[in-house]
Coordinates of N, CA and C in Angstrom, one line a residue:
M1 N 0.6 -0.9 0.1 CA -0.3 0.0 0.4 C 0.8 1.2 -0.2
Y2 N 1.9 1.1 0.1 CA 2.9 1.8 0.1 C 3.7 2.0 -1.0
R3 N 3.9 3.2 -1.3 CA 4.8 3.8 -2.6 C 5.7 5.1 -2.4
T4 N 6.2 5.5 -2.9 CA 7.5 6.3 -3.1 C 6.8 7.7 -3.7
V5 N 6.7 8.5 -4.0 CA 6.3 9.8 -5.3 C 8.1 10.1 -5.7
I6 N 7.9 9.9 -7.4 CA 8.8 9.6 -7.6 C 9.5 10.9 -8.4
F7 N 8.3 11.8 -8.1 CA 8.8 13.2 -9.2 C 8.6 13.7 -8.1
L8 N 9.0 13.7 -6.2 CA 9.0 14.6 -5.4 C 10.3 15.5 -5.8
P9 N 11.4 14.7 -5.8 CA 12.6 15.4 -6.3 C 12.5 16.4 -6.6
L10 N 12.0 16.3 -8.3 CA 12.0 17.1 -9.3 C 11.2 18.4 -8.4
L11 N 10.0 18.3 -7.8 CA 9.4 19.1 -7.1 C 10.1 20.1 -6.4
L12 N 11.0 19.3 -5.0 CA 11.4 19.8 -4.5 C 12.6 21.1 -4.6
A13 N 12.9 20.1 -6.3 CA 14.6 21.4 -6.8 C 14.2 22.6 -7.0
S14 N 12.4 22.2 -7.3 CA 11.2 23.6 -8.1 C 11.4 25.1 -6.9
A15 N 11.9 26.2 -7.4 CA 11.3 27.5 -6.4 C 9.8 27.0 -6.1
A16 N 10.0 28.3 -4.6 CA 8.7 27.8 -4.7 C 7.5 28.8 -4.7
V17 N 6.6 28.5 -4.6 CA 4.9 28.7 -5.7 C 4.1 29.9 -4.4
T18 N 4.1 30.6 -5.1 CA 2.6 31.4 -3.6 C 0.9 30.6 -4.4
V19 N 0.9 30.0 -5.7 CA -0.5 29.6 -6.1 C -0.1 28.1 -6.3
W20 N -1.2 27.5 -6.8 CA -1.0 26.5 -6.8 C -0.8 26.0 -8.7
E21 N 0.6 24.6 -8.5 CA 0.6 24.9 -9.7 C -0.2 23.4 -9.8
L22 N 0.0 23.2 -11.0 CA -0.3 21.5 -11.6 C 0.7 21.0 -13.0
N23 N 1.5 19.5 -12.1 CA 2.4 19.1 -13.0 C 1.9 17.9 -13.8
S24 N 2.1 17.6 -14.3 CA 1.5 16.0 -15.0 C 2.8 15.7 -15.5
H25 N 2.5 14.3 -16.2 CA 3.4 13.5 -16.8 C 2.4 12.1 -17.7
D26 N 2.3 12.4 -18.9 CA 1.2 11.4 -19.6 C 2.0 10.7 -20.7
T27 N 2.2 9.7 -21.1 CA 2.6 8.8 -21.9 C 1.4 7.4 -22.7
K28 N 2.1 6.7 -23.2 CA 1.0 5.7 -24.0 C 1.0 4.8 -22.6
K29 N 1.7 4.7 -22.2 CA 1.3 3.2 -20.5 C 1.0 3.8 -19.5
T30 N 2.1 4.9 -18.7 CA 2.0 5.7 -17.5 C 1.5 7.0 -17.1
W31 N 0.8 6.8 -16.4 CA 0.7 8.8 -16.1 C 1.1 9.2 -15.0
E32 N 0.7 10.4 -14.2 CA 0.8 10.7 -13.2 C 0.3 12.3 -13.1
Y33 N -0.4 12.6 -11.6 CA -0.9 14.4 -11.9 C -0.4 14.6 -10.1
V34 N 0.3 16.2 -10.0 CA 0.6 16.3 -8.9 C -0.2 18.0 -9.0
A35 N -0.8 18.6 -8.4 CA -1.0 20.1 -7.6 C -0.8 20.2 -6.4
Y36 N 0.1 21.1 -6.7 CA 0.2 21.4 -5.5 C 0.8 22.8 -4.8
Q37 N 1.3 23.6 -3.7 CA 1.7 24.5 -3.5 C 2.3 24.7 -2.0
S38 N 3.6 25.3 -2.4 CA 4.3 26.1 -0.5 C 3.2 27.4 -0.4
D39 N 3.5 27.5 1.4 CA 3.9 28.5 2.6 C 5.5 29.2 2.2
G40 N 5.9 28.6 0.9 CA 7.7 29.1 1.1 C 8.4 28.5 1.6
I41 N 7.8 27.5 3.0 CA 9.3 27.0 3.0 C 8.5 25.2 3.3
D42 N 6.7 25.1 3.2 CA 6.8 23.7 3.2 C 5.9 23.3 2.3
E43 N 5.1 22.7 1.6 CA 4.6 22.1 0.4 C 3.1 21.3 0.6
L44 N 2.1 21.6 0.3 CA 0.6 20.6 0.5 C 0.9 20.0 -1.7
Q45 N 0.5 18.9 -1.3 CA 0.9 18.1 -2.6 C -0.8 17.3 -2.4
F46 N -1.3 17.0 -4.1 CA -2.2 16.1 -4.3 C -1.6 15.5 -5.6
Y47 N -1.8 13.8 -5.5 CA -0.6 13.5 -6.0 C -1.4 12.2 -6.5
C48 N -1.9 11.5 -7.7 CA -2.2 10.6 -8.9 C -1.3 10.0 -9.7
D49 N -1.2 8.5 -9.9 CA -0.9 8.1 -10.5 C -2.0 6.9 -11.4
N50 N -1.2 6.2 -12.3 CA -1.5 4.5 -13.2 C -1.3 4.2 -12.1
V51 N -0.1 3.8 -11.3 CA -0.2 2.7 -10.3 C -1.9 2.2 -9.7
D52 N -1.9 2.9 -8.9 CA -2.9 3.0 -8.6 C -4.2 4.0 -9.0
P53 N -4.9 4.1 -10.1 CA -5.7 4.5 -10.3 C -6.9 5.6 -10.1
D54 N -7.3 5.1 -8.7 CA -8.4 5.4 -8.1 C -8.1 5.3 -6.8
D55 N -7.3 6.2 -6.6 CA -5.9 6.6 -5.4 C -5.8 7.7 -5.4
I56 N -5.7 8.7 -4.3 CA -5.9 10.2 -4.9 C -5.3 10.1 -3.2
Q57 N -3.8 10.8 -3.5 CA -2.8 10.8 -2.0 C -2.8 12.1 -1.9
M58 N -2.8 12.8 -0.6 CA -2.1 14.1 0.4 C -0.9 13.9 1.3
L59 N 0.3 14.7 0.8 CA 1.1 15.4 1.1 C 1.8 16.7 2.0
V60 N 2.9 15.9 2.2 CA 3.0 17.3 3.4 C 4.1 17.4 3.3
V61 N 5.4 17.8 2.6 CA 6.5 17.5 2.0 C 7.0 19.1 3.1
T62 N 7.5 18.9 4.6 CA 8.3 19.8 5.1 C 10.0 20.2 4.8
S63 N 9.9 20.4 5.7 CA 11.2 21.6 5.4 C 12.2 20.8 6.7
L64 N 11.8 20.0 7.3 CA 12.8 18.5 8.4 C 12.8 18.0 7.8
D65 N 13.9 17.7 7.9 CA 14.8 16.5 8.0 C 14.2 15.7 8.4
A66 N 14.6 14.1 7.8 CA 13.6 13.5 7.9 C 14.6 12.8 9.2
E67 N 13.9 12.2 10.1 CA 14.3 11.1 11.7 C 15.3 9.8 11.3
A68 N 15.1 9.5 12.1 CA 15.0 7.6 11.6 C 14.2 7.5 12.2
G69 N 13.9 6.1 11.1 CA 12.5 5.7 11.3 C 11.3 6.1 11.1
D70 N 11.3 7.6 10.4 CA 11.1 8.3 9.1 C 10.4 7.1 7.9
D71 N 11.6 6.6 7.4 CA 11.5 5.2 5.9 C 11.3 4.0 6.3
E72 N 10.4 3.9 7.7 CA 9.9 2.7 8.2 C 8.2 3.1 8.8
F73 N 7.7 4.3 7.8 CA 6.2 4.7 8.0 C 5.6 4.7 9.9
A74 N 6.4 5.4 10.6 CA 5.9 5.9 11.5 C 4.0 6.2 11.1
D75 N 2.8 5.9 12.4 CA 2.2 6.6 12.0 C 2.1 8.2 12.7
V76 N 1.3 9.0 12.2 CA 0.9 10.5 12.3 C -0.9 10.2 12.3
S77 N -1.4 10.8 13.4 CA -2.8 12.0 12.7 C -2.5 13.0 12.0
V78 N -2.7 13.1 11.3 CA -3.3 14.2 10.7 C -4.3 14.9 10.8
N79 N -4.7 17.0 10.6 CA -5.9 17.2 10.8 C -6.3 18.2 9.9
A80 N -7.2 18.7 9.4 CA -6.7 19.1 8.3 C -8.2 20.7 8.3
L81 N -8.4 22.6 8.5 CA -9.4 23.0 8.3 C -9.3 23.8 7.0
I82 N -10.0 23.7 6.5 CA -10.9 24.1 5.3 C -12.4 25.1 5.6
D83 N -12.1 26.6 5.6 CA -13.6 27.2 5.3 C -14.5 26.6 7.2
G84 N -13.7 26.6 8.2 CA -14.6 26.2 9.4 C -14.4 24.5 9.5
V85 N -14.6 23.5 8.4 CA -15.2 22.6 8.2 C -13.4 22.1 8.9
R86 N -14.3 21.2 9.6 CA -12.7 19.9 10.3 C -12.4 18.9 9.4
F87 N -11.5 18.2 9.7 CA -11.3 17.0 9.3 C -10.2 16.4 10.1
D88 N -10.9 15.8 10.7 CA -9.8 15.1 11.7 C -9.5 13.9 12.1
D89 N -8.1 13.3 12.6 CA -7.4 12.2 12.9 C -7.7 11.5 11.3
L90 N -6.7 12.3 10.5 CA -6.8 11.1 9.4 C -5.9 10.3 9.3
S91 N -5.4 9.3 8.6 CA -4.4 7.9 9.2 C -3.1 8.4 8.4
G92 N -1.9 8.9 8.8 CA -1.2 9.1 7.7 C 0.0 8.6 8.5
Y93 N 1.5 8.9 7.1 CA 2.6 8.2 8.1 C 3.8 9.0 7.6
Y94 N 5.2 8.8 8.3 CA 6.1 9.9 8.0 C 6.4 8.9 7.4
D95 N 7.3 9.7 6.3 CA 8.2 9.3 5.4 C 9.5 10.0 5.0
E96 N 10.8 9.4 4.4 CA 11.7 10.2 4.2 C 12.1 10.2 2.6
V97 N 11.8 11.3 1.7 CA 12.0 11.1 0.2 C 13.2 12.4 0.3
E98 N 14.2 11.6 0.2 CA 15.4 12.5 -0.7 C 16.0 13.6 1.1
G99 N 15.4 12.7 2.4 CA 16.5 13.6 3.4 C 15.6 14.6 4.5
E100 N 14.3 14.8 3.4 CA 13.1 15.5 4.0 C 12.3 15.0 4.2
R101 N 11.7 15.3 5.2 CA 10.4 14.3 6.1 C 9.2 14.7 5.9
T102 N 8.3 13.3 5.2 CA 7.5 13.9 4.4 C 6.3 13.5 5.4
V103 N 5.0 13.8 5.4 CA 3.5 13.3 5.6 C 3.0 12.7 4.2
V104 N 2.5 11.8 5.2 CA 2.0 11.6 3.5 C -0.1 10.7 4.3
L105 N -0.4 11.0 3.4 CA -2.3 10.1 4.1 C -2.4 9.0 3.5
E106 N -2.4 8.0 4.3 CA -2.8 6.8 4.4 C -3.4 6.5 2.9
T107 N -3.2 5.2 2.1 CA -5.0 4.9 0.7 C -6.0 4.9 1.5
R108 N -6.1 4.1 2.9 CA -6.8 4.1 3.6 C -8.1 5.6 3.2
E109 N -7.3 6.4 3.6 CA -8.4 7.8 3.2 C -8.2 8.7 2.5
E110 N -8.5 7.7 0.7 CA -8.5 8.4 -0.1 C -10.4 8.9 -0.6
A111 N -10.7 8.6 0.5 CA -12.1 8.9 0.3 C -12.7 10.5 1.1
R112 N -11.5 10.8 2.3 CA -11.4 11.6 2.7 C -11.0 13.2 1.7
V113 N -9.5 12.3 1.2 CA -9.2 13.3 0.5 C -9.7 13.8 -0.2
R114 N -10.7 13.2 -0.9 CA -12.0 13.8 -1.9 C -12.6 15.2 -1.2
D115 N -13.3 15.0 0.3 CA -14.0 15.7 0.2 C -12.6 16.6 0.8
I116 N -11.9 15.9 0.9 CA -10.7 18.2 1.4 C -10.4 18.7 -0.1
L117 N -10.3 17.0 -0.7 CA -10.3 18.3 -2.7 C -11.3 19.5 -2.5
D118 N -12.8 18.6 -2.7 CA -14.1 19.4 -2.8 C -13.8 20.5 -2.0
A119 N -13.6 20.8 -0.4 CA -13.8 21.7 0.1 C -12.4 22.3 -0.3
A120 N -11.5 22.0 -0.4 CA -10.6 22.6 -0.6 C -10.3 23.8 -2.7
Q121 N -11.3 22.7 -3.6 CA -11.6 24.5 -4.1 C -12.4 25.0 -4.4
A122 N -12.9 25.2 -3.2 CA -14.4 26.5 -2.9 C -14.0 27.1 -2.1
A123 N -12.4 26.6 -1.4 CA -11.7 27.8 -0.2 C -12.0 29.1 -0.4
S124 N -12.1 29.4 0.4 CA -11.8 31.4 0.5 C -10.9 31.8 2.0
Q125 N -10.6 30.6 2.5 CA -9.2 30.7 3.4 C -8.7 29.9 3.0
P126 N -7.2 30.2 3.7 CA -6.0 29.0 3.6 C -6.2 28.0 4.2
I127 N -5.9 27.2 3.5 CA -6.4 25.1 4.1 C -5.1 25.0 5.1
Q128 N -5.4 25.0 6.6 CA -4.8 24.3 7.1 C -5.1 23.5 7.5
I129 N -3.1 22.7 7.8 CA -3.2 21.6 8.3 C -2.8 21.3 9.5
S130 N -2.2 20.8 10.3 CA -1.5 19.9 11.2 C -1.2 19.0 11.2
Y131 N -0.5 17.7 12.7 CA -0.2 16.9 12.6 C 1.3 17.2 13.6
D132 N 1.0 16.6 15.0 CA 2.1 16.4 16.0 C 2.2 17.6 16.7
V133 N 3.5 18.4 16.9 CA 3.0 19.8 17.1 C 3.3 20.4 16.1
H134 N 3.0 20.2 14.7 CA 3.3 20.9 13.3 C 2.1 21.5 13.0
S135 N 2.3 23.3 12.8 CA 1.0 23.5 11.5 C 1.9 24.3 10.7
H136 N 0.8 24.5 9.2 CA 1.1 24.7 8.3 C -0.4 25.5 7.1
R137 N -0.5 26.6 7.0 CA -1.2 27.0 6.3 C -1.1 27.1 4.8
F138 N -2.0 26.7 4.1 CA -1.4 27.2 2.4 C -2.8 27.7 1.8
S139 N -2.0 28.6 0.6 CA -3.0 29.7 0.7 C -4.1 29.0 -0.7
V140 N -5.2 29.7 -0.8 CA -6.4 28.7 -2.0 C -5.9 29.8 -3.0
T141 N -5.4 30.7 -2.9 CA -5.3 31.6 -4.4 C -4.7 31.1 -5.1
D142 N -5.7 31.1 -6.4 CA -5.5 30.8 -7.6 C -5.4 28.6 -7.8
I143 N -6.4 28.1 -6.2 CA -6.4 26.9 -6.1 C -6.4 26.0 -7.5
G144 N -7.9 25.9 -8.2 CA -8.2 25.4 -9.0 C -7.7 24.2 -9.4
L145 N -7.9 23.1 -8.8 CA -8.3 21.5 -8.7 C -8.7 21.4 -10.2
D146 N -9.5 21.3 -10.6 CA -10.4 20.6 -12.1 C -9.7 19.4 -12.9
G147 N -8.0 20.3 -13.3 CA -7.3 19.8 -14.3 C -6.9 18.6 -13.3
F148 N -6.5 18.9 -12.2 CA -5.6 17.3 -10.8 C -6.8 16.5 -11.4
V149 N -8.4 16.9 -10.6 CA -9.2 16.1 -10.8 C -9.5 15.4 -11.7
E150 N -9.5 16.2 -13.0 CA -9.8 15.2 -14.3 C -8.8 14.3 -15.3
G151 N -7.8 14.4 -14.4 CA -6.4 14.2 -14.8 C -6.5 12.4 -13.9
C152 N -7.2 13.0 -12.9 CA -7.5 11.4 -11.6 C -8.0 10.6 -12.5
E153 N -9.6 11.0 -12.8 CA -10.4 10.2 -13.3 C -10.5 9.8 -14.7
R154 N -9.4 9.1 -15.3 CA -9.9 8.3 -16.3 C -10.3 7.3 -16.3

């Protein structure tokens, strides 16, 4: 059920964005889509690909260095707040990607991630994500996730 996001190093190397971006890779046999936004330090991503075509993941790429055990998928509870709507106790895990700590929502949370996507598309206030003692706020400026959702719904 766990998978490492292979395009993540490319995004980590790109400059921080203040509006939402959509990247895709599409060939005859493979495809992947990622919608992402950075708060200047950390990044919120939504991801889907042909490996698990019915699965959309949500990730928070942090500025924190990975710690021992991150690559062993230590459990973490993630909360999201979007325009006053709370999505509490989402099941996630820490992962280590290119030396960075990344929080990934479990694939079993896919239905709730879709609810978060729906809420985010209509949001007028920043998206707040929290886990452990960490909290992040991501802009909804130019959030336009329609292309991402359409790409994932093949």
